[in-house]
Coordinates of C-alpha atoms in Angstrom, one line a residue:
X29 CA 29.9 39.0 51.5
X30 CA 29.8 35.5 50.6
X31 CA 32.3 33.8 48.7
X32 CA 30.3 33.0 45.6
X33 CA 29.8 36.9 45.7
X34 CA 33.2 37.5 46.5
X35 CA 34.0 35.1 43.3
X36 CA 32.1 37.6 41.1
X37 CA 33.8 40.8 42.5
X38 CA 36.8 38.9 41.7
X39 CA 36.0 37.6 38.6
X40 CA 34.7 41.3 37.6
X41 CA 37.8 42.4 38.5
X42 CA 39.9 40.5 36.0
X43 CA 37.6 41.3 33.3
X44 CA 38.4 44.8 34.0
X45 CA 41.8 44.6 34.5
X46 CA 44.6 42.8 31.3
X47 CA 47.9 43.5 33.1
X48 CA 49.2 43.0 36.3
X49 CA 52.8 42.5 37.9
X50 CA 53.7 38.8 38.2
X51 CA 56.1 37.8 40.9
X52 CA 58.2 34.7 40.7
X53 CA 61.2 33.4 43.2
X54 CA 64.6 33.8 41.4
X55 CA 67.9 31.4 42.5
X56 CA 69.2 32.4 45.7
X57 CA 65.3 33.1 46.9
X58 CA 65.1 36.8 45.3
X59 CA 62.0 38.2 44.5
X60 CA 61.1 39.2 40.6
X61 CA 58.6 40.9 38.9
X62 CA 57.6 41.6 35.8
X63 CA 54.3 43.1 33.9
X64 CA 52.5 40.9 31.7
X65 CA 49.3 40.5 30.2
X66 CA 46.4 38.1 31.9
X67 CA 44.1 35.9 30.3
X68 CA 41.4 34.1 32.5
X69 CA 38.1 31.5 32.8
X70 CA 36.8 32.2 35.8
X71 CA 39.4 31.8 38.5
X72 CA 42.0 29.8 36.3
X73 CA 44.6 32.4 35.3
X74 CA 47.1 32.1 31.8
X75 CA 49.8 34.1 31.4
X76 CA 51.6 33.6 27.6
X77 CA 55.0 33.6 27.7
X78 CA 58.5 32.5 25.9
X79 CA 59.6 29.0 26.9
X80 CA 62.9 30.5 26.9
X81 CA 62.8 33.1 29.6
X82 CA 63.7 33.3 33.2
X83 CA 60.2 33.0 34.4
X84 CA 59.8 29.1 33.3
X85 CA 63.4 28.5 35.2
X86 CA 62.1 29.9 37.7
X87 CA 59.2 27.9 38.1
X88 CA 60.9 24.8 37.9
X89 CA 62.4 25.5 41.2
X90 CA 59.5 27.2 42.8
X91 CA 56.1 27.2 41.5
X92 CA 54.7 30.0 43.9
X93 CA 53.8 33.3 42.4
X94 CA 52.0 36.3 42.9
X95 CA 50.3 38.2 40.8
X96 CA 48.6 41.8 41.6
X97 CA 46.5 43.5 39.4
X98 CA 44.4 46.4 39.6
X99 CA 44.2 50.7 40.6
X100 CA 46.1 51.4 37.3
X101 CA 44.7 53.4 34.3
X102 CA 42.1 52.0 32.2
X103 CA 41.6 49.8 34.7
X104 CA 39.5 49.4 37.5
X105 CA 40.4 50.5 40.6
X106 CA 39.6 46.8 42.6
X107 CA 42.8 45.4 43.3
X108 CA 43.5 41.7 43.4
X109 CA 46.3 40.0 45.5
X110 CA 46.6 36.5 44.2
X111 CA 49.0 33.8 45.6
X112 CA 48.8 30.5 43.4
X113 CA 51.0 27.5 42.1
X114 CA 51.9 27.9 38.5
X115 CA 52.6 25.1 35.9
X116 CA 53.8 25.8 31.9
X117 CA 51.9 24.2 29.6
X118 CA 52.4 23.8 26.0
X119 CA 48.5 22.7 25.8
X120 CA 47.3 23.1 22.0
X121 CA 43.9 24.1 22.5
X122 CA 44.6 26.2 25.3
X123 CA 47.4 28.0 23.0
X124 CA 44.6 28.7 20.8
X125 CA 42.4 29.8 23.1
X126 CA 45.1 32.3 24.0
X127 CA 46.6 33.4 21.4
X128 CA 45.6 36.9 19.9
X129 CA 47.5 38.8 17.2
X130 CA 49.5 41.2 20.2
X131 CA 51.4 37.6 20.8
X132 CA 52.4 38.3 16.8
X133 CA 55.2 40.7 18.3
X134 CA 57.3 37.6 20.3
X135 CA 55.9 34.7 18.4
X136 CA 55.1 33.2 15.1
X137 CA 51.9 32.0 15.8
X138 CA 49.8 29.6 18.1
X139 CA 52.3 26.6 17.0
X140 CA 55.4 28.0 17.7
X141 CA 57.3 25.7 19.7
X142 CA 58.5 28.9 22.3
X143 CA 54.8 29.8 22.7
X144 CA 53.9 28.9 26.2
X145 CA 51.2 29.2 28.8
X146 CA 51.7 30.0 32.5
X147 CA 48.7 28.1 34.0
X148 CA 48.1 30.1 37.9
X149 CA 46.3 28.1 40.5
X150 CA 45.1 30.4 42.8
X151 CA 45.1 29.6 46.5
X152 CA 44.2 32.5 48.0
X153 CA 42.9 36.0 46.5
X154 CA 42.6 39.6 48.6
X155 CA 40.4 41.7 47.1
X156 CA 40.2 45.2 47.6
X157 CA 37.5 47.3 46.5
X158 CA 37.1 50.6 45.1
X159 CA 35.1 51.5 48.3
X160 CA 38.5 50.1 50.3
X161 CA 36.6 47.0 51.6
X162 CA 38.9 43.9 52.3
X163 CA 37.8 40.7 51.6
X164 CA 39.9 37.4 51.0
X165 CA 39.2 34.3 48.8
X166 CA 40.6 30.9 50.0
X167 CA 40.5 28.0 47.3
X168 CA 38.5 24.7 49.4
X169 CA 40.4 21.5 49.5
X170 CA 38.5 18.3 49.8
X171 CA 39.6 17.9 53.5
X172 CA 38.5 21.9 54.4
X173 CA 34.6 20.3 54.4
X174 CA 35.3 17.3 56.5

């Protein structure tokens, strides 16, 4: 398959499927997990979140994550392996592009100052399809073409 193809599958794939377990590195190296809602455009992967919480420590320190989504219940039953660099932003426009009246349960609205996005930047992506075919996404750097 070719990656732009490969793009689509993946891209299908997060249409399909809101949650997913997000992994993060605690202090002393420890893995932690946690299931959240995602948000997307494209490739470019939000995550809202509580400026407050363990996670954004946590990134501070390290900013690898992982995030797997997919074979669960109302779902699809793709699953997506992604390893990317994440950043928080508190982003206005992006908050409102977010923000959806589920957030209403942990936050005030789109302006409270705790509202915050996880921005992922994925580097690399295994997809898995229904039909069990492997196939992995690498982002390009400017230097992979040279």
């Amino acid at each position: 398959m070719d990656n732009n193809e490969l793009e689509q599958r993946i891209i299908k794939a997060l249409d399909d499927n809101k949650f997913g377990s997000f992994g993060t590195i605690e202090a002393g190296a420890k893995p932690k997990v946690r299931y959240m809602a995602v948000f997307h455009e494209g490739l470019n992967l939000y995550l809202a979140t509580d400026r407050k919480t363990h996670k954004v420590e946590e990134l501070q320190t390290n900013p690898n994550v992982f995030l797997l989504l997919g074979y669960e219940a109302g779902g699809s039953k793709d699953i997506l392996g992604i390893e990317a660099g994440a950043s928080v932003t508190k982003d206005g426009s992006l908050r409102q592009k977010i923000w959806n009246k589920d957030l209403e349960r942990w936050f005030k609205g789109p302006e409270d100052p705790d509202y915050v996005i996880l921005e992922l930047s994925p580097t690399r992506i295994e997809y898995t399809g229904i039909d069990g075919n492997h196939e992995v996404w690498e982002k390009q750097t400017a230097s992979a073409g040279k």
